[in-house]
Short mmCIF file of C-alpha atoms in Angstrom, two decimals:
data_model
loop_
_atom_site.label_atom_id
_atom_site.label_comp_id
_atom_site.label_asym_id
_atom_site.label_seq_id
_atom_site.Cartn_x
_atom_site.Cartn_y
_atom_site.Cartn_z
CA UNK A 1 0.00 0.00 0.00
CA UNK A 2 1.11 3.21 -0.72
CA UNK A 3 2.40 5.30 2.08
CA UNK A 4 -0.38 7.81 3.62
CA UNK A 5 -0.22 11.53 2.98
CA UNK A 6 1.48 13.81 5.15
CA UNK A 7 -0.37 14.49 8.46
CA UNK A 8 -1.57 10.80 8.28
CA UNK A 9 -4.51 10.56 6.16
CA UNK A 10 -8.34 11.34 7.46
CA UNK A 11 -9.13 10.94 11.60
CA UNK A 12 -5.53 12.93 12.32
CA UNK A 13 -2.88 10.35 12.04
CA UNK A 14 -5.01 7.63 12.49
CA UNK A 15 -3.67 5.06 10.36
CA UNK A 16 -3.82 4.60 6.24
CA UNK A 17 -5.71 6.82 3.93
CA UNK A 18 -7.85 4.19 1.81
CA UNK A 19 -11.01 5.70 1.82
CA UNK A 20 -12.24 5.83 -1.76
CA UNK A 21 -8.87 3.78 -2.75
CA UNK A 22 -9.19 0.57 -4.88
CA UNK A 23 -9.19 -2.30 -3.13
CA UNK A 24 -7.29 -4.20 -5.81
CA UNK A 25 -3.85 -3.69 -4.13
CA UNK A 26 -4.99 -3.37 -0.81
CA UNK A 27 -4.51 -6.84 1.52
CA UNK A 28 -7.36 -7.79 4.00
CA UNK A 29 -4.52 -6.89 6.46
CA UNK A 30 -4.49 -3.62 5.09
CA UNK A 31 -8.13 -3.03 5.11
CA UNK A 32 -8.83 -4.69 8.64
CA UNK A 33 -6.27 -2.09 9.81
CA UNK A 34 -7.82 1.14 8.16
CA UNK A 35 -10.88 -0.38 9.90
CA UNK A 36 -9.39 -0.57 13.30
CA UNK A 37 -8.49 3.23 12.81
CA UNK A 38 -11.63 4.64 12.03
CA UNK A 39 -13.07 2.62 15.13
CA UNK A 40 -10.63 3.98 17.34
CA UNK A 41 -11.18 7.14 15.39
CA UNK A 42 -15.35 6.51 16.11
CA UNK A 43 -16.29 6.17 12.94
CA UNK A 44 -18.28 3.34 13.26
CA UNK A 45 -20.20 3.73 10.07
CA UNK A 46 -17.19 3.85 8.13
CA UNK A 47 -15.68 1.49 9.84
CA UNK A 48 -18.50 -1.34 9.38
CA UNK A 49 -18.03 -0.14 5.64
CA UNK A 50 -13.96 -0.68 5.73
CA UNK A 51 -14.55 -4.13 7.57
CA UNK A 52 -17.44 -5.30 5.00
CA UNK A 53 -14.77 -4.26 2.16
CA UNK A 54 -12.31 -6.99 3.81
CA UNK A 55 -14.58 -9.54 4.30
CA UNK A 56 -15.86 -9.44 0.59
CA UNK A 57 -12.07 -9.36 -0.34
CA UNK A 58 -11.19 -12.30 2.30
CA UNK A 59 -14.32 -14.83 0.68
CA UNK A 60 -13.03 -13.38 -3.39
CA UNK A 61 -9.33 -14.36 -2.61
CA UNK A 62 -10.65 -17.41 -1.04
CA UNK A 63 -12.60 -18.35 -4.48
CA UNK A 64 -15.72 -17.87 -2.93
CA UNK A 65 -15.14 -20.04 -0.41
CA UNK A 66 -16.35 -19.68 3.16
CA UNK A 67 -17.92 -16.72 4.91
CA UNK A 68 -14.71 -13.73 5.29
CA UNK A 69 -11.73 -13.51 7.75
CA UNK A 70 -13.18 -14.01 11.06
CA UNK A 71 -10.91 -11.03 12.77
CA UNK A 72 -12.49 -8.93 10.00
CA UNK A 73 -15.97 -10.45 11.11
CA UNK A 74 -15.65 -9.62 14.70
CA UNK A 75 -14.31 -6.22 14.17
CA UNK A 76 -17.19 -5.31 11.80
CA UNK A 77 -19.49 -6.89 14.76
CA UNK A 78 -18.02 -4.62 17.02
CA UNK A 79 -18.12 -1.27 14.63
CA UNK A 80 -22.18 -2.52 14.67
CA UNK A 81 -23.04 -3.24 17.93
CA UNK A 82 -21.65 0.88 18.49
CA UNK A 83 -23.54 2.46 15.70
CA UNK A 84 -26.31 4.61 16.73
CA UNK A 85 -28.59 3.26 16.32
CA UNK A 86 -27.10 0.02 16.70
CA UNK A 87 -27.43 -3.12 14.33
CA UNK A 88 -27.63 -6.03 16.80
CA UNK A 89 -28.94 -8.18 14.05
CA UNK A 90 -25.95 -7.75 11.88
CA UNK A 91 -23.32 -8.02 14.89
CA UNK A 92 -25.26 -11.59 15.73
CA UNK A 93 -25.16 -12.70 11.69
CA UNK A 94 -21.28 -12.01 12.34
CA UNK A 95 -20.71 -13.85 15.19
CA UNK A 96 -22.62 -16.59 14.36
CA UNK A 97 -20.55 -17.20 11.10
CA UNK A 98 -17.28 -16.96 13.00
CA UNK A 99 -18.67 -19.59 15.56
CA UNK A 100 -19.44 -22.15 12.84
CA UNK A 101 -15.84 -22.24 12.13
CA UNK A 102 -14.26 -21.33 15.45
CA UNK A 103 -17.07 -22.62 18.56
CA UNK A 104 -14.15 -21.78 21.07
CA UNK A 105 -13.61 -17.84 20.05
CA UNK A 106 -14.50 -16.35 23.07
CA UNK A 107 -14.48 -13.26 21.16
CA UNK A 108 -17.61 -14.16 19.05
CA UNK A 109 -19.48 -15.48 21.85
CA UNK A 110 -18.65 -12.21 24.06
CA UNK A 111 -19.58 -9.82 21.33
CA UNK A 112 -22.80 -12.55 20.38
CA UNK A 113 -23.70 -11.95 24.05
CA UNK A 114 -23.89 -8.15 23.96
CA UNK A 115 -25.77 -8.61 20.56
CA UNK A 116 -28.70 -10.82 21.71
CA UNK A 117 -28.85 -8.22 24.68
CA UNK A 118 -29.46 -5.41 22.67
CA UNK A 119 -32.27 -8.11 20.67
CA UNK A 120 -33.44 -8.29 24.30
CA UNK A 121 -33.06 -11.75 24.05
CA UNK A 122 -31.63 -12.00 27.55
CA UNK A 123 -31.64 -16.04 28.24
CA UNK A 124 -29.75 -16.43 24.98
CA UNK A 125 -27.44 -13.76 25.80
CA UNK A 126 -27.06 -15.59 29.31
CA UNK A 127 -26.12 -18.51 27.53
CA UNK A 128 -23.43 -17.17 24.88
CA UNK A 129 -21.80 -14.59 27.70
CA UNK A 130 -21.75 -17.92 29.89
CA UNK A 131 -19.59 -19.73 26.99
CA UNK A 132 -17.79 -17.00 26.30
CA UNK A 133 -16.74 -16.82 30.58
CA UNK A 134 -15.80 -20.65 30.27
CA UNK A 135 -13.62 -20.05 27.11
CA UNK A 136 -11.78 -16.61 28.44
CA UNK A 137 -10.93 -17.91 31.70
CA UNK A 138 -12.00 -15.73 33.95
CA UNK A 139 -11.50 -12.12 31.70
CA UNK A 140 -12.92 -9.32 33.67
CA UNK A 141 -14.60 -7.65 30.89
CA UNK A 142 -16.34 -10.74 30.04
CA UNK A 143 -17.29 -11.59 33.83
CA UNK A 144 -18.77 -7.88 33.80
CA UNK A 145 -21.04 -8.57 30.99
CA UNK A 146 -21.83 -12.06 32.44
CA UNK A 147 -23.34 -10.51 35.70
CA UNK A 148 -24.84 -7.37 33.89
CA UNK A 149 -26.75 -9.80 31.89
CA UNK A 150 -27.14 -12.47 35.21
CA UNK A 151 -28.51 -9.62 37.15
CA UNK A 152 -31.21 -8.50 34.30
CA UNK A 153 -32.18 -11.99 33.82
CA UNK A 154 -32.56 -12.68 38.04
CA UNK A 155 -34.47 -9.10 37.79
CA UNK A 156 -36.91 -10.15 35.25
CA UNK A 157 -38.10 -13.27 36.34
CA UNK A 158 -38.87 -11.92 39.48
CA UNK A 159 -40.49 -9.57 38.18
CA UNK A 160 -42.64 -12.44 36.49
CA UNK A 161 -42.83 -14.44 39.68
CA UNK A 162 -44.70 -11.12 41.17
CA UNK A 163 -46.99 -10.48 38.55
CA UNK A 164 -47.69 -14.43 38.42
CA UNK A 165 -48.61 -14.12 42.68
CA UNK A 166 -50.71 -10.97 41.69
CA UNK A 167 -52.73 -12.46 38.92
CA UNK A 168 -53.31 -15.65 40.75
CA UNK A 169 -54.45 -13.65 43.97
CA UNK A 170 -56.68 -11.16 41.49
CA UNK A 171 -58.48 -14.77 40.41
CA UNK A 172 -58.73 -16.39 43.82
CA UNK A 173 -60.34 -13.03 44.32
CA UNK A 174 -63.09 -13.38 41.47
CA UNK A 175 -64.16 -16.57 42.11
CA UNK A 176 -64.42 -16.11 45.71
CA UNK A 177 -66.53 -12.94 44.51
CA UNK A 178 -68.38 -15.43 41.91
CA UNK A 179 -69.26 -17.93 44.91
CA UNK A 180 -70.22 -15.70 46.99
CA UNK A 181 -72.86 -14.26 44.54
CA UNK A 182 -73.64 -17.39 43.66
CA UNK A 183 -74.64 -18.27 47.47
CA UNK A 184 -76.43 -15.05 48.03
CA UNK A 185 -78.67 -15.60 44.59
CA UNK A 186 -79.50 -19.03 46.28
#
């Protein structure tokens, strides 16, 4: 790749200048790291663009074979899940194609996690944050999301219990009423 322009290219020195650059001499490598820049840059739309560029380049130099570089997968997850607003579906079609390939990448299962959480489906979210915890080993950042989610799940079946307790006392209720009435028209 060509070397960037002075003063380092768009986002202040933040890596290569590619944007609007052919991508016929550019690597994956080279694209996955433009894409890292703009995300640490917060350009997370352009990033998700950069990182869809690589993984379209990974599957054509692979002959059409599989589904794009997993890093470039994850990263492009990632540049989704922080886009306002964010595209949870998309991070989760990510993930989900890097676990086919790679079922111990505790990366896809952490950033699969905060993806069914933003879906709101918490159980499942449980479930991949809970694999994720048993493949990182104890990593704070994914214990943190474990318990976030733990705590939200805990929360919301209690919540169900007490609605459960309040609809079943509302109907002893009414059919008390009910027999009552019924003994009084007697």
């Amino acid at each position: 790749a060509p070397p960037p322009p002075p003063g380092g290219g768009p986002g202040g020195g933040h890596g290569l200048c590619l944007e609007g650059a052919k991508e016929g001499g550019l690597s994956v490598e080279d694209l996955r790291l433009e894409g890292n820049a703009q995300l640490q840059a917060g350009d997370f739309k352009l990033a998700e663009k950069t990182y869809t560029r690589a993984v379209k380049k990974s599957v054509d130099e692979a002959g059409g074979e599989g589904e794009g570089e997993p890093a470039c997968l994850l990263n492009r997850a990632l540049a989704r899940l922080k886009l306002t607003p964010a595209n949870h579906q998309g991070a989760l079609d990510d993930c989900n194609i890097v676990i086919k390939t790679q079922e111990n990448n505790a990366k896809a299962h952490y950033r699969r996690a905060q993806a069914l959480e933003g879906l709101g489906e918490m159980d499942q979210a449980l479930k991949a944050a809970e694999r994720a915890r048993q493949i990182s080993g104890g990593d704070e950042t994914v214990n943190a999301l474990y318990s976030r989610i733990q705590g939200e799940v805990d929360a919301r079946k209690e919540k169900e219990r007490r609605e459960r307790r309040e609809r079943d006392k509302e109907e002893r209720a009414r059919k008390a009423k009910e027999k009552e009435e019924e003994r009084l028209r007697r």
